[in-house]
Amino acid sequence: MTDAPAGAGRAVAAAQARIGDGRVGEEGAFAAHAAAHGGRLSAAMRAYPQAPAPWLDLSTGINPEPWPGSRAPGDVLARLPDPAQLAGLEATAARAFGVADPARVVATGGAEAGLRLLPRALHAEDVDIVSPTYSGHESAWRTGATRVYRIAAERVRASAAFVLALVNPNNPDGRALGRDPLSDLIARRTARRLWTIVDESFVETEPGLSVADLTSDRLVVLRSFGKFYGLPGLRLGFVIAPPEIAGRLRGLQGDWPVSAEAIVMGAQGYADRAWRSHAEARLRLQAEALDDLLVRRGLTVLGGTSLFRLASVGHAGAVFDGLCRAGVLTRPFTYRADWLRFGLPRREDLGRLDEALRQVMR
């Protein structure tokens, strides 16, 4: 999930200007797509067919050591997802999020799917999005007649829009608003009958920031299972909302919003508190090791979470291109030509990233 408020056309031109060999068009076009979203590994392989395999994909903020639980048994996959089991998943997730009423927790096919439903559930005339941030929020709201504005983090308290959307901690820079000031902001907006959407897709890395347990009737919180649990392909997320909005979302999704696999693995994963605690500590150590590597190779670490790190380097386009040639995929940005984001590598892959950066930065 990620962050490109600027248009792709400028990204193509910038990428093409930075890449100086005979394959400018294809590689430049790929750089533009990479700047709009993480992933797209197959497109990277087509653009850089000579890169060594297997690729090291660091373009997304995903736990590189997934939750090791068991998958759904065959008999469960052989029938439609059971509504009672779905309710059980939502109740287990509610306990993990600190939400007292499971009816407020709606399972979706990923946090992305949840945020795409919100314009149909809230019917806002104007929306402020704290930027730069994950581009999905802006594109979701721009599909209708809603007026959408990007605002700086410093302007968040001044927002009078019907909906204010922010990602906390933020992607790509890890900027965070503490729980107490955010709770106060939500209370002030609720008193004015204004909505606040808080995307907590990365909050498991800083669980003390979460406001999912608040019972405001003008608050919507988004959560992601796949990022922290390292299983993005499962496509499981949640929307935590007041009962009326939760009911609308369930109606919009129909009877089978997520797969039986997601129900089984999600319920088991959220119940595994020991793994969650261990993963929090392990990811912090691995993020520190990544910071040390990046600084040693001449990049400046700007921030992030323990699932991704944002770095600055003067020739980021050339570094992105050079890393692709080494089979390492990172995340560039249209709106900051000096930014690269690095997902957290597995411990055994740090050496490969170190060597690739050594070659590129020399």
mmCIF file of C-alpha atoms in Angstrom:
data_model
loop_
_atom_site.group_PDB
_atom_site.id
_atom_site.type_symbol
_atom_site.label_atom_id
_atom_site.label_comp_id
_atom_site.label_asym_id
_atom_site.label_seq_id
_atom_site.Cartn_x
_atom_site.Cartn_y
_atom_site.Cartn_z
ATOM 1 C CA MET A 1 0.000 0.000 0.000
ATOM 2 C CA THR A 2 1.698 3.256 -0.868
ATOM 3 C CA ASP A 3 2.065 6.809 -1.620
ATOM 4 C CA ALA A 4 2.098 8.726 -4.882
ATOM 5 C CA PRO A 5 0.056 11.893 -4.825
ATOM 6 C CA ALA A 6 1.859 13.287 -7.868
ATOM 7 C CA GLY A 7 0.990 12.187 -11.420
ATOM 8 C CA ALA A 8 2.701 9.265 -13.117
ATOM 9 C CA GLY A 9 3.630 11.319 -16.183
ATOM 10 C CA ARG A 10 6.230 13.339 -14.293
ATOM 11 C CA ALA A 11 7.587 10.098 -12.839
ATOM 12 C CA VAL A 12 8.132 8.635 -16.310
ATOM 13 C CA ALA A 13 9.970 11.719 -17.490
ATOM 14 C CA ALA A 14 12.103 11.883 -14.355
ATOM 15 C CA ALA A 15 12.921 8.183 -14.460
ATOM 16 C CA GLN A 16 13.831 8.341 -18.143
ATOM 17 C CA ALA A 17 16.075 11.332 -17.505
ATOM 18 C CA ARG A 18 17.922 9.411 -14.796
ATOM 19 C CA ILE A 19 18.457 6.175 -16.736
ATOM 20 C CA GLY A 20 20.972 6.497 -19.502
ATOM 21 C CA ASP A 21 21.198 3.215 -21.420
ATOM 22 C CA GLY A 22 19.431 1.891 -24.504
ATOM 23 C CA ARG A 23 16.442 0.519 -22.594
ATOM 24 C CA VAL A 24 15.292 3.880 -21.262
ATOM 25 C CA GLY A 25 11.642 3.544 -22.241
ATOM 26 C CA GLU A 26 10.911 0.182 -20.629
ATOM 27 C CA GLU A 27 12.937 0.806 -17.494
ATOM 28 C CA GLY A 28 11.659 4.361 -17.201
ATOM 29 C CA ALA A 29 8.065 3.205 -17.489
ATOM 30 C CA PHE A 30 8.674 0.564 -14.826
ATOM 31 C CA ALA A 31 10.219 3.186 -12.509
ATOM 32 C CA ALA A 32 7.049 5.248 -12.860
ATOM 33 C CA HIS A 33 4.856 2.278 -11.963
ATOM 34 C CA ALA A 34 7.137 1.375 -9.067
ATOM 35 C CA ALA A 35 6.765 4.918 -7.761
ATOM 36 C CA ALA A 36 2.987 4.519 -7.680
ATOM 37 C CA HIS A 37 2.862 1.295 -5.671
ATOM 38 C CA GLY A 38 5.038 -1.385 -4.129
ATOM 39 C CA GLY A 39 5.160 -4.926 -5.453
ATOM 40 C CA ARG A 40 4.966 -5.470 -9.239
ATOM 41 C CA LEU A 41 7.828 -7.955 -9.115
ATOM 42 C CA SER A 42 6.896 -9.564 -12.436
ATOM 43 C CA ALA A 43 7.084 -6.138 -14.117
ATOM 44 C CA ALA A 44 10.529 -5.595 -12.588
ATOM 45 C CA MET A 45 11.687 -8.931 -13.983
ATOM 46 C CA ARG A 46 10.472 -7.961 -17.448
ATOM 47 C CA ALA A 47 12.169 -4.556 -17.289
ATOM 48 C CA TYR A 48 15.455 -6.014 -16.006
ATOM 49 C CA PRO A 49 15.721 -9.496 -17.574
ATOM 50 C CA GLN A 50 19.474 -9.724 -16.886
ATOM 51 C CA ALA A 51 19.096 -9.190 -13.117
ATOM 52 C CA PRO A 52 20.169 -12.155 -10.993
ATOM 53 C CA ALA A 53 17.435 -14.380 -9.627
ATOM 54 C CA PRO A 54 15.790 -14.794 -7.265
ATOM 55 C CA TRP A 55 14.895 -11.149 -6.763
ATOM 56 C CA LEU A 56 14.990 -9.568 -3.318
ATOM 57 C CA ASP A 57 11.699 -7.676 -3.107
ATOM 58 C CA LEU A 58 11.996 -4.814 -0.609
ATOM 59 C CA SER A 59 9.354 -2.643 -2.274
ATOM 60 C CA THR A 60 6.649 -3.243 0.342
ATOM 61 C CA GLY A 61 6.435 -3.061 4.142
ATOM 62 C CA ILE A 62 5.814 -6.721 4.929
ATOM 63 C CA ASN A 63 7.149 -8.861 7.773
ATOM 64 C CA PRO A 64 9.813 -11.013 6.061
ATOM 65 C CA GLU A 65 9.280 -13.850 8.565
ATOM 66 C CA PRO A 66 5.547 -14.668 8.383
ATOM 67 C CA TRP A 67 3.387 -16.073 11.127
ATOM 68 C CA PRO A 68 3.996 -19.841 10.864
ATOM 69 C CA GLY A 69 0.496 -21.083 11.634
ATOM 70 C CA SER A 70 -1.414 -23.796 9.803
ATOM 71 C CA ARG A 71 -3.619 -23.239 6.769
ATOM 72 C CA ALA A 72 -7.280 -24.122 6.480
ATOM 73 C CA PRO A 73 -7.994 -27.851 6.114
ATOM 74 C CA GLY A 74 -9.365 -29.197 2.860
ATOM 75 C CA ASP A 75 -12.884 -29.804 4.129
ATOM 76 C CA VAL A 76 -13.176 -26.136 5.142
ATOM 77 C CA LEU A 77 -12.008 -24.990 1.707
ATOM 78 C CA ALA A 78 -14.521 -27.324 0.051
ATOM 79 C CA ARG A 79 -17.506 -25.284 1.260
ATOM 80 C CA LEU A 80 -18.543 -21.660 1.457
ATOM 81 C CA PRO A 81 -17.179 -19.641 4.394
ATOM 82 C CA ASP A 82 -19.371 -20.124 7.444
ATOM 83 C CA PRO A 83 -21.006 -16.940 8.859
ATOM 84 C CA ALA A 84 -20.467 -18.197 12.417
ATOM 85 C CA GLN A 85 -16.749 -18.676 11.754
ATOM 86 C CA LEU A 86 -16.567 -15.185 10.227
ATOM 87 C CA ALA A 87 -18.176 -13.782 13.378
ATOM 88 C CA GLY A 88 -15.636 -15.737 15.404
ATOM 89 C CA LEU A 89 -12.776 -14.179 13.440
ATOM 90 C CA GLU A 90 -14.200 -10.686 14.010
ATOM 91 C CA ALA A 91 -14.568 -11.386 17.736
ATOM 92 C CA THR A 92 -10.969 -12.639 17.975
ATOM 93 C CA ALA A 93 -9.740 -9.593 16.063
ATOM 94 C CA ALA A 94 -11.781 -7.318 18.331
ATOM 95 C CA ARG A 95 -10.015 -8.752 21.389
ATOM 96 C CA ALA A 96 -6.621 -8.249 19.725
ATOM 97 C CA PHE A 97 -7.534 -4.630 18.894
ATOM 98 C CA GLY A 98 -8.988 -3.881 22.336
ATOM 99 C CA VAL A 99 -12.476 -3.327 20.910
ATOM 100 C CA ALA A 100 -15.219 -4.177 23.400
ATOM 101 C CA ASP A 101 -18.042 -4.720 20.879
ATOM 102 C CA PRO A 102 -17.201 -7.211 18.075
ATOM 103 C CA ALA A 103 -20.137 -5.864 16.053
ATOM 104 C CA ARG A 104 -17.973 -2.807 15.348
ATOM 105 C CA VAL A 105 -15.296 -4.965 13.631
ATOM 106 C CA VAL A 106 -15.909 -5.781 9.961
ATOM 107 C CA ALA A 107 -13.613 -8.195 8.122
ATOM 108 C CA THR A 108 -12.639 -7.146 4.583
ATOM 109 C CA GLY A 109 -10.424 -8.457 1.817
ATOM 110 C CA GLY A 110 -7.502 -6.360 3.066
ATOM 111 C CA ALA A 111 -7.344 -2.828 4.460
ATOM 112 C CA GLU A 112 -7.290 -1.596 0.856
ATOM 113 C CA ALA A 113 -10.681 -3.167 0.185
ATOM 114 C CA GLY A 114 -12.037 -1.589 3.360
ATOM 115 C CA LEU A 115 -10.932 1.928 2.540
ATOM 116 C CA ARG A 116 -12.441 1.619 -0.949
ATOM 117 C CA LEU A 117 -15.850 1.036 0.643
ATOM 118 C CA LEU A 118 -15.768 4.095 2.879
ATOM 119 C CA PRO A 119 -16.884 6.688 0.303
ATOM 120 C CA ARG A 120 -20.037 4.635 -0.263
ATOM 121 C CA ALA A 121 -20.653 4.348 3.473
ATOM 122 C CA LEU A 122 -19.913 7.925 4.599
ATOM 123 C CA HIS A 123 -21.071 10.064 1.634
ATOM 124 C CA ALA A 124 -18.707 12.965 2.330
ATOM 125 C CA GLU A 125 -18.768 16.246 0.424
ATOM 126 C CA ASP A 126 -15.173 17.100 1.318
ATOM 127 C CA VAL A 127 -12.197 15.121 2.579
ATOM 128 C CA ASP A 128 -8.821 16.225 3.942
ATOM 129 C CA ILE A 129 -6.011 13.661 3.595
ATOM 130 C CA VAL A 130 -2.866 14.195 5.646
ATOM 131 C CA SER A 131 -0.105 13.942 3.045
ATOM 132 C CA PRO A 132 2.185 12.650 1.704
ATOM 133 C CA THR A 133 0.773 9.227 2.470
ATOM 134 C CA TYR A 134 -0.664 6.053 0.975
ATOM 135 C CA SER A 135 -2.201 7.021 -2.357
ATOM 136 C CA GLY A 136 -5.140 4.624 -2.052
ATOM 137 C CA HIS A 137 -7.007 7.026 0.219
ATOM 138 C CA GLU A 138 -6.973 9.807 -2.333
ATOM 139 C CA SER A 139 -7.880 7.610 -5.288
ATOM 140 C CA ALA A 140 -10.743 6.019 -3.329
ATOM 141 C CA TRP A 141 -12.364 9.366 -2.548
ATOM 142 C CA ARG A 142 -11.741 10.929 -5.965
ATOM 143 C CA THR A 143 -14.045 8.448 -7.679
ATOM 144 C CA GLY A 144 -17.159 10.452 -6.754
ATOM 145 C CA ALA A 145 -18.200 14.059 -6.418
ATOM 146 C CA THR A 146 -16.248 14.492 -3.194
ATOM 147 C CA ARG A 147 -13.793 17.395 -3.006
ATOM 148 C CA VAL A 148 -10.430 16.001 -1.886
ATOM 149 C CA TYR A 149 -7.621 18.067 -0.409
ATOM 150 C CA ARG A 150 -4.123 17.109 0.676
ATOM 151 C CA ILE A 151 -3.059 18.819 3.871
ATOM 152 C CA ALA A 152 0.239 18.867 5.757
ATOM 153 C CA ALA A 153 0.477 17.170 9.135
ATOM 154 C CA GLU A 154 0.882 20.582 10.766
ATOM 155 C CA ARG A 155 -2.613 21.527 9.548
ATOM 156 C CA VAL A 156 -4.441 18.518 10.944
ATOM 157 C CA ARG A 157 -6.040 20.352 13.885
ATOM 158 C CA ALA A 158 -7.310 23.098 11.593
ATOM 159 C CA SER A 159 -9.185 20.685 9.325
ATOM 160 C CA ALA A 160 -12.917 21.368 9.086
ATOM 161 C CA ALA A 161 -13.597 18.811 6.345
ATOM 162 C CA PHE A 162 -16.457 16.366 6.834
ATOM 163 C CA VAL A 163 -13.856 13.561 6.692
ATOM 164 C CA LEU A 164 -10.246 13.734 7.817
ATOM 165 C CA ALA A 165 -8.088 10.749 6.829
ATOM 166 C CA LEU A 166 -4.638 10.006 8.208
ATOM 167 C CA VAL A 167 -2.308 7.005 8.342
ATOM 168 C CA ASN A 168 -0.792 6.434 11.780
ATOM 169 C CA PRO A 169 2.066 5.549 11.798
ATOM 170 C CA ASN A 170 2.369 7.039 8.353
ATOM 171 C CA ASN A 171 3.590 5.407 5.186
ATOM 172 C CA PRO A 172 6.217 6.172 3.876
ATOM 173 C CA ASP A 173 7.947 8.252 6.552
ATOM 174 C CA GLY A 174 6.719 6.701 9.824
ATOM 175 C CA ARG A 175 5.368 10.034 11.046
ATOM 176 C CA ALA A 176 3.131 9.374 14.034
ATOM 177 C CA LEU A 177 0.594 11.275 16.086
ATOM 178 C CA GLY A 178 0.527 10.073 19.684
ATOM 179 C CA ARG A 179 -2.556 8.357 21.057
ATOM 180 C CA ASP A 180 -3.449 11.177 23.467
ATOM 181 C CA PRO A 181 -3.326 14.063 20.969
ATOM 182 C CA LEU A 182 -5.062 11.920 18.360
ATOM 183 C CA SER A 183 -7.803 10.980 20.829
ATOM 184 C CA ASP A 184 -8.277 14.651 21.628
ATOM 185 C CA LEU A 185 -8.481 15.493 17.921
ATOM 186 C CA ILE A 186 -11.088 12.769 17.370
ATOM 187 C CA ALA A 187 -13.159 14.020 20.326
ATOM 188 C CA ARG A 188 -13.083 17.606 19.035
ATOM 189 C CA ARG A 189 -14.142 16.547 15.551
ATOM 190 C CA THR A 190 -16.834 14.210 16.882
ATOM 191 C CA ALA A 191 -18.343 17.095 18.856
ATOM 192 C CA ARG A 192 -18.671 18.940 15.536
ATOM 193 C CA ARG A 193 -20.187 15.843 13.848
ATOM 194 C CA LEU A 194 -17.109 15.426 11.655
ATOM 195 C CA TRP A 195 -15.598 12.051 10.741
ATOM 196 C CA THR A 196 -12.030 10.899 11.327
ATOM 197 C CA ILE A 197 -10.528 7.919 9.487
ATOM 198 C CA VAL A 198 -7.344 6.495 11.025
ATOM 199 C CA ASP A 199 -5.494 3.939 8.913
ATOM 200 C CA GLU A 200 -3.576 1.751 11.371
ATOM 201 C CA SER A 201 -2.176 -0.674 8.807
ATOM 202 C CA PHE A 202 1.265 -0.505 10.435
ATOM 203 C CA VAL A 203 0.230 0.091 14.054
ATOM 204 C CA GLU A 204 1.335 -3.371 15.237
ATOM 205 C CA THR A 205 4.860 -1.981 15.080
ATOM 206 C CA GLU A 206 3.820 0.719 17.580
ATOM 207 C CA PRO A 207 0.710 -0.671 19.307
ATOM 208 C CA GLY A 208 0.578 2.156 21.848
ATOM 209 C CA LEU A 209 -0.580 4.509 19.075
ATOM 210 C CA SER A 210 -3.811 2.655 18.370
ATOM 211 C CA VAL A 211 -7.190 4.335 18.868
ATOM 212 C CA ALA A 212 -9.187 1.315 17.717
ATOM 213 C CA ASP A 213 -10.678 0.895 21.198
ATOM 214 C CA LEU A 214 -12.300 4.338 21.216
ATOM 215 C CA THR A 215 -16.087 4.272 20.873
ATOM 216 C CA SER A 216 -16.586 7.593 19.105
ATOM 217 C CA ASP A 217 -19.569 7.593 16.765
ATOM 218 C CA ARG A 218 -17.550 9.538 14.183
ATOM 219 C CA LEU A 219 -14.401 7.380 14.081
ATOM 220 C CA VAL A 220 -13.392 4.717 11.545
ATOM 221 C CA VAL A 221 -10.198 2.712 12.001
ATOM 222 C CA LEU A 222 -8.567 0.494 9.367
ATOM 223 C CA ARG A 223 -6.399 -2.483 10.268
ATOM 224 C CA SER A 224 -4.309 -4.873 8.152
ATOM 225 C CA PHE A 225 -3.503 -8.505 8.933
ATOM 226 C CA GLY A 226 -1.099 -9.201 6.076
ATOM 227 C CA LYS A 227 1.629 -6.657 6.801
ATOM 228 C CA PHE A 228 2.625 -7.503 10.368
ATOM 229 C CA TYR A 229 1.798 -11.192 10.011
ATOM 230 C CA GLY A 230 3.742 -11.401 6.742
ATOM 231 C CA LEU A 231 0.836 -12.841 4.716
ATOM 232 C CA PRO A 232 -0.353 -10.074 2.343
ATOM 233 C CA GLY A 233 -1.549 -12.611 -0.202
ATOM 234 C CA LEU A 234 -4.166 -13.796 2.296
ATOM 235 C CA ARG A 235 -5.996 -10.471 1.725
ATOM 236 C CA LEU A 236 -7.419 -9.833 5.162
ATOM 237 C CA GLY A 237 -8.121 -6.514 6.836
ATOM 238 C CA PHE A 238 -10.700 -4.901 9.100
ATOM 239 C CA VAL A 239 -12.772 -1.767 9.401
ATOM 240 C CA ILE A 240 -13.687 -0.734 12.949
ATOM 241 C CA ALA A 241 -16.667 1.580 12.843
ATOM 242 C CA PRO A 242 -19.836 2.640 14.690
ATOM 243 C CA PRO A 243 -22.599 0.024 14.415
ATOM 244 C CA GLU A 244 -24.578 1.870 11.737
ATOM 245 C CA ILE A 245 -21.543 2.204 9.454
ATOM 246 C CA ALA A 246 -20.425 -1.339 10.223
ATOM 247 C CA GLY A 247 -23.867 -2.524 9.116
ATOM 248 C CA ARG A 248 -23.615 -0.580 5.859
ATOM 249 C CA LEU A 249 -20.199 -2.086 5.158
ATOM 250 C CA ARG A 250 -21.468 -5.604 5.756
ATOM 251 C CA GLY A 251 -24.343 -4.934 3.372
ATOM 252 C CA LEU A 252 -21.987 -3.607 0.699
ATOM 253 C CA GLN A 253 -19.740 -6.673 0.919
ATOM 254 C CA GLY A 254 -22.371 -9.387 0.884
ATOM 255 C CA ASP A 255 -22.335 -12.736 2.670
ATOM 256 C CA TRP A 256 -18.756 -13.865 1.946
ATOM 257 C CA PRO A 257 -16.410 -10.889 2.268
ATOM 258 C CA VAL A 258 -13.265 -12.960 2.964
ATOM 259 C CA SER A 259 -12.136 -16.482 2.165
ATOM 260 C CA ALA A 260 -12.302 -19.513 4.444
ATOM 261 C CA GLU A 261 -8.491 -19.501 4.430
ATOM 262 C CA ALA A 262 -8.434 -15.936 5.724
ATOM 263 C CA ILE A 263 -10.981 -16.760 8.423
ATOM 264 C CA VAL A 264 -9.011 -19.748 9.728
ATOM 265 C CA MET A 265 -5.537 -18.209 9.582
ATOM 266 C CA GLY A 266 -6.659 -14.791 10.785
ATOM 267 C CA ALA A 267 -8.388 -16.192 13.857
ATOM 268 C CA GLN A 268 -5.389 -18.342 14.748
ATOM 269 C CA GLY A 269 -2.910 -15.543 14.123
ATOM 270 C CA TYR A 270 -4.652 -12.944 16.247
ATOM 271 C CA ALA A 271 -4.996 -15.470 19.067
ATOM 272 C CA ASP A 272 -1.235 -16.149 19.041
ATOM 273 C CA ARG A 273 -0.106 -13.490 21.494
ATOM 274 C CA ALA A 274 3.284 -15.088 22.143
ATOM 275 C CA TRP A 275 4.230 -14.915 18.462
ATOM 276 C CA ARG A 276 3.015 -11.313 18.216
ATOM 277 C CA SER A 277 5.144 -10.224 21.172
ATOM 278 C CA HIS A 278 8.210 -12.026 19.838
ATOM 279 C CA ALA A 279 7.708 -10.548 16.361
ATOM 280 C CA GLU A 280 7.497 -6.984 17.708
ATOM 281 C CA ALA A 281 10.891 -7.346 19.413
ATOM 282 C CA ARG A 282 12.522 -9.153 16.477
ATOM 283 C CA LEU A 283 11.360 -6.589 13.929
ATOM 284 C CA ARG A 284 12.751 -3.715 15.999
ATOM 285 C CA LEU A 285 16.189 -5.347 16.038
ATOM 286 C CA GLN A 286 16.086 -6.081 12.316
ATOM 287 C CA ALA A 287 15.060 -2.490 11.545
ATOM 288 C CA GLU A 288 18.024 -1.239 13.559
ATOM 289 C CA ALA A 289 20.325 -3.525 11.581
ATOM 290 C CA LEU A 290 18.878 -2.196 8.315
ATOM 291 C CA ASP A 291 19.412 1.394 9.487
ATOM 292 C CA ASP A 292 23.053 0.619 10.274
ATOM 293 C CA LEU A 293 23.549 -0.889 6.819
ATOM 294 C CA LEU A 294 21.951 2.042 4.997
ATOM 295 C CA VAL A 295 23.968 4.626 6.904
ATOM 296 C CA ARG A 296 27.171 2.676 6.345
ATOM 297 C CA ARG A 297 26.517 2.756 2.603
ATOM 298 C CA GLY A 298 25.995 6.522 2.521
ATOM 299 C CA LEU A 299 22.214 6.915 2.775
ATOM 300 C CA THR A 300 20.428 9.063 5.346
ATOM 301 C CA VAL A 301 17.650 7.309 7.246
ATOM 302 C CA LEU A 302 14.650 9.641 7.566
ATOM 303 C CA GLY A 303 12.251 7.395 9.469
ATOM 304 C CA GLY A 304 9.731 4.633 8.924
ATOM 305 C CA THR A 305 8.463 1.751 11.016
ATOM 306 C CA SER A 306 10.051 -1.574 11.888
ATOM 307 C CA LEU A 307 8.552 -2.963 8.650
ATOM 308 C CA PHE A 308 10.094 -0.366 6.315
ATOM 309 C CA ARG A 309 12.702 2.392 6.403
ATOM 310 C CA LEU A 310 12.678 5.618 4.405
ATOM 311 C CA ALA A 311 16.074 6.876 3.262
ATOM 312 C CA SER A 312 17.376 9.904 1.422
ATOM 313 C CA VAL A 313 20.106 9.826 -1.208
ATOM 314 C CA GLY A 314 20.943 12.513 -3.726
ATOM 315 C CA HIS A 315 20.746 10.254 -6.775
ATOM 316 C CA ALA A 316 17.870 8.022 -5.717
ATOM 317 C CA GLY A 317 16.785 7.293 -9.303
ATOM 318 C CA ALA A 318 20.186 5.922 -10.207
ATOM 319 C CA VAL A 319 20.350 3.947 -6.957
ATOM 320 C CA PHE A 320 16.905 2.457 -7.639
ATOM 321 C CA ASP A 321 18.001 1.492 -11.150
ATOM 322 C CA GLY A 322 21.304 0.045 -9.951
ATOM 323 C CA LEU A 323 19.612 -2.033 -7.288
ATOM 324 C CA CYS A 324 17.142 -3.356 -9.855
ATOM 325 C CA ARG A 325 20.063 -4.454 -11.998
ATOM 326 C CA ALA A 326 21.287 -6.375 -8.955
ATOM 327 C CA GLY A 327 17.881 -7.995 -8.517
ATOM 328 C CA VAL A 328 16.881 -5.855 -5.519
ATOM 329 C CA LEU A 329 13.541 -4.044 -5.774
ATOM 330 C CA THR A 330 12.962 -0.952 -3.628
ATOM 331 C CA ARG A 331 10.387 1.845 -3.710
ATOM 332 C CA PRO A 332 11.007 5.244 -5.354
ATOM 333 C CA PHE A 333 8.675 8.242 -5.188
ATOM 334 C CA THR A 334 7.313 10.664 -7.743
ATOM 335 C CA TYR A 335 7.151 13.606 -5.376
ATOM 336 C CA ARG A 336 10.618 13.310 -3.795
ATOM 337 C CA ALA A 337 13.450 12.451 -6.177
ATOM 338 C CA ASP A 338 15.816 11.882 -3.238
ATOM 339 C CA TRP A 339 13.690 9.276 -1.421
ATOM 340 C CA LEU A 340 13.907 5.480 -1.462
ATOM 341 C CA ARG A 341 11.957 3.186 0.832
ATOM 342 C CA PHE A 342 13.384 -0.172 1.857
ATOM 343 C CA GLY A 343 11.187 -2.965 3.138
ATOM 344 C CA LEU A 344 12.712 -5.059 5.900
ATOM 345 C CA PRO A 345 14.858 -7.897 4.484
ATOM 346 C CA ARG A 346 15.242 -11.276 6.097
ATOM 347 C CA ARG A 347 18.341 -11.509 8.244
ATOM 348 C CA GLU A 348 19.994 -13.842 5.736
ATOM 349 C CA ASP A 349 19.385 -11.290 2.943
ATOM 350 C CA LEU A 350 21.153 -8.365 4.623
ATOM 351 C CA GLY A 351 24.449 -9.408 3.072
ATOM 352 C CA ARG A 352 23.005 -9.364 -0.434
ATOM 353 C CA LEU A 353 21.542 -5.894 0.074
ATOM 354 C CA ASP A 354 24.842 -4.708 1.544
ATOM 355 C CA GLU A 355 26.788 -5.930 -1.478
ATOM 356 C CA ALA A 356 24.282 -4.445 -3.945
ATOM 357 C CA LEU A 357 24.489 -1.051 -2.243
ATOM 358 C CA ARG A 358 28.262 -1.266 -2.132
ATOM 359 C CA GLN A 359 28.335 -1.701 -5.901
ATOM 360 C CA VAL A 360 25.741 1.014 -6.582
ATOM 361 C CA MET A 361 27.124 3.647 -4.194
ATOM 362 C CA ARG A 362 30.796 3.400 -5.088
#
